[in-house]
Amino acid sequence: MHDKLIAKQKVIAEYWADGSSSELPPGHWELFAAFVSQRDHHTLDADVKMFFALANAIHDAAIATWECKRYYDYARPVTAIRHLFRG
């Protein structure tokens, strides 16, 4: 599938891949907030409010994610596929 991607799609996929030297997915949102802060010339008070709200949203998402993970208690799709179709 990687061979069928155009250059722009490859760049987008690599950006969102979150490899070992990249931000984790929640960190991307922090980068977006930092960009908005600089673009809109936020004051310290505005930044505190924005990053506080963002951090709480990320925290809530993490809680929901782990709750689902515990509820379903199942292997990740990539792990299940490798196990089912091994050898």
mmCIF file of C-alpha atoms in Angstrom:
data_model
loop_
_atom_site.group_PDB
_atom_site.id
_atom_site.type_symbol
_atom_site.label_atom_id
_atom_site.label_comp_id
_atom_site.label_asym_id
_atom_site.label_seq_id
_atom_site.Cartn_x
_atom_site.Cartn_y
_atom_site.Cartn_z
ATOM 1 C CA MET A 1 0.000 0.000 0.000
ATOM 2 C CA HIS A 2 2.894 2.354 0.757
ATOM 3 C CA ASP A 3 3.962 2.172 -2.911
ATOM 4 C CA LYS A 4 0.595 3.553 -4.063
ATOM 5 C CA LEU A 5 0.870 6.763 -2.050
ATOM 6 C CA ILE A 6 1.782 10.035 -3.705
ATOM 7 C CA ALA A 7 4.564 12.137 -2.186
ATOM 8 C CA LYS A 8 2.153 14.396 -0.272
ATOM 9 C CA GLN A 9 0.370 11.391 1.245
ATOM 10 C CA LYS A 10 3.696 9.872 2.312
ATOM 11 C CA VAL A 11 4.699 13.084 4.091
ATOM 12 C CA ILE A 12 1.347 13.215 5.896
ATOM 13 C CA ALA A 13 1.593 9.540 6.900
ATOM 14 C CA GLU A 14 5.154 9.967 8.185
ATOM 15 C CA TYR A 15 4.166 13.055 10.196
ATOM 16 C CA TRP A 16 1.347 11.191 11.950
ATOM 17 C CA ALA A 17 3.325 7.939 12.354
ATOM 18 C CA ASP A 18 4.632 9.033 15.778
ATOM 19 C CA GLY A 19 7.880 7.122 15.656
ATOM 20 C CA SER A 20 10.365 6.902 18.497
ATOM 21 C CA SER A 21 11.775 10.397 17.862
ATOM 22 C CA SER A 22 8.356 12.029 17.524
ATOM 23 C CA GLU A 23 5.751 13.419 19.862
ATOM 24 C CA LEU A 24 3.100 10.960 20.904
ATOM 25 C CA PRO A 25 -0.405 11.694 19.561
ATOM 26 C CA PRO A 26 -1.358 13.907 22.540
ATOM 27 C CA GLY A 27 1.848 15.858 21.993
ATOM 28 C CA HIS A 28 0.680 16.832 18.534
ATOM 29 C CA TRP A 29 -2.182 18.763 20.111
ATOM 30 C CA GLU A 30 0.293 20.620 22.309
ATOM 31 C CA LEU A 31 2.240 21.605 19.179
ATOM 32 C CA PHE A 32 -0.949 22.871 17.552
ATOM 33 C CA ALA A 33 -1.751 24.916 20.653
ATOM 34 C CA ALA A 34 1.762 26.389 20.674
ATOM 35 C CA PHE A 35 1.319 27.351 17.020
ATOM 36 C CA VAL A 36 -2.026 29.031 17.758
ATOM 37 C CA SER A 37 -0.473 30.841 20.718
ATOM 38 C CA GLN A 38 2.292 32.314 18.571
ATOM 39 C CA ARG A 39 0.033 33.037 15.601
ATOM 40 C CA ASP A 40 -2.561 34.862 17.699
ATOM 41 C CA HIS A 41 -0.025 36.580 20.013
ATOM 42 C CA HIS A 42 -1.595 35.172 23.186
ATOM 43 C CA THR A 43 -0.960 36.706 26.563
ATOM 44 C CA LEU A 44 0.257 34.532 29.411
ATOM 45 C CA ASP A 45 -3.281 34.399 30.814
ATOM 46 C CA ALA A 46 -4.707 33.256 27.470
ATOM 47 C CA ASP A 47 -2.009 30.594 27.167
ATOM 48 C CA VAL A 48 -2.658 29.304 30.677
ATOM 49 C CA LYS A 49 -6.377 28.958 29.918
ATOM 50 C CA MET A 50 -5.805 27.306 26.546
ATOM 51 C CA PHE A 51 -3.170 24.820 27.704
ATOM 52 C CA PHE A 52 -5.126 24.031 30.883
ATOM 53 C CA ALA A 53 -8.254 23.241 28.853
ATOM 54 C CA LEU A 54 -6.240 21.217 26.341
ATOM 55 C CA ALA A 55 -4.402 19.231 29.013
ATOM 56 C CA ASN A 56 -7.692 18.406 30.726
ATOM 57 C CA ALA A 57 -9.234 17.271 27.439
ATOM 58 C CA ILE A 58 -6.211 15.056 26.749
ATOM 59 C CA HIS A 59 -6.436 13.672 30.288
ATOM 60 C CA ASP A 60 -10.148 12.900 29.857
ATOM 61 C CA ALA A 61 -9.413 11.164 26.540
ATOM 62 C CA ALA A 62 -6.711 9.067 28.199
ATOM 63 C CA ILE A 63 -9.107 8.006 30.953
ATOM 64 C CA ALA A 64 -11.741 6.996 28.385
ATOM 65 C CA THR A 65 -9.143 5.126 26.333
ATOM 66 C CA TRP A 66 -7.879 3.119 29.291
ATOM 67 C CA GLU A 67 -11.428 2.421 30.454
ATOM 68 C CA CYS A 68 -12.209 0.901 27.035
ATOM 69 C CA LYS A 69 -8.937 -0.992 27.070
ATOM 70 C CA ARG A 70 -9.792 -2.557 30.439
ATOM 71 C CA TYR A 71 -13.417 -3.242 29.471
ATOM 72 C CA TYR A 72 -12.623 -5.094 26.247
ATOM 73 C CA ASP A 73 -9.368 -6.667 27.526
ATOM 74 C CA TYR A 74 -8.324 -7.767 24.050
ATOM 75 C CA ALA A 75 -5.079 -7.721 22.101
ATOM 76 C CA ARG A 76 -4.262 -4.885 19.752
ATOM 77 C CA PRO A 77 -5.351 -5.628 16.160
ATOM 78 C CA VAL A 78 -1.770 -5.881 14.910
ATOM 79 C CA THR A 79 -0.944 -8.402 17.652
ATOM 80 C CA ALA A 80 -4.069 -10.475 16.985
ATOM 81 C CA ILE A 81 -3.413 -10.554 13.230
ATOM 82 C CA ARG A 82 0.180 -11.656 13.726
ATOM 83 C CA HIS A 83 -0.954 -14.365 16.135
ATOM 84 C CA LEU A 84 -3.793 -15.636 13.927
ATOM 85 C CA PHE A 85 -1.835 -15.634 10.681
ATOM 86 C CA ARG A 86 1.609 -16.677 11.879
ATOM 87 C CA GLY A 87 3.768 -19.135 9.955
#
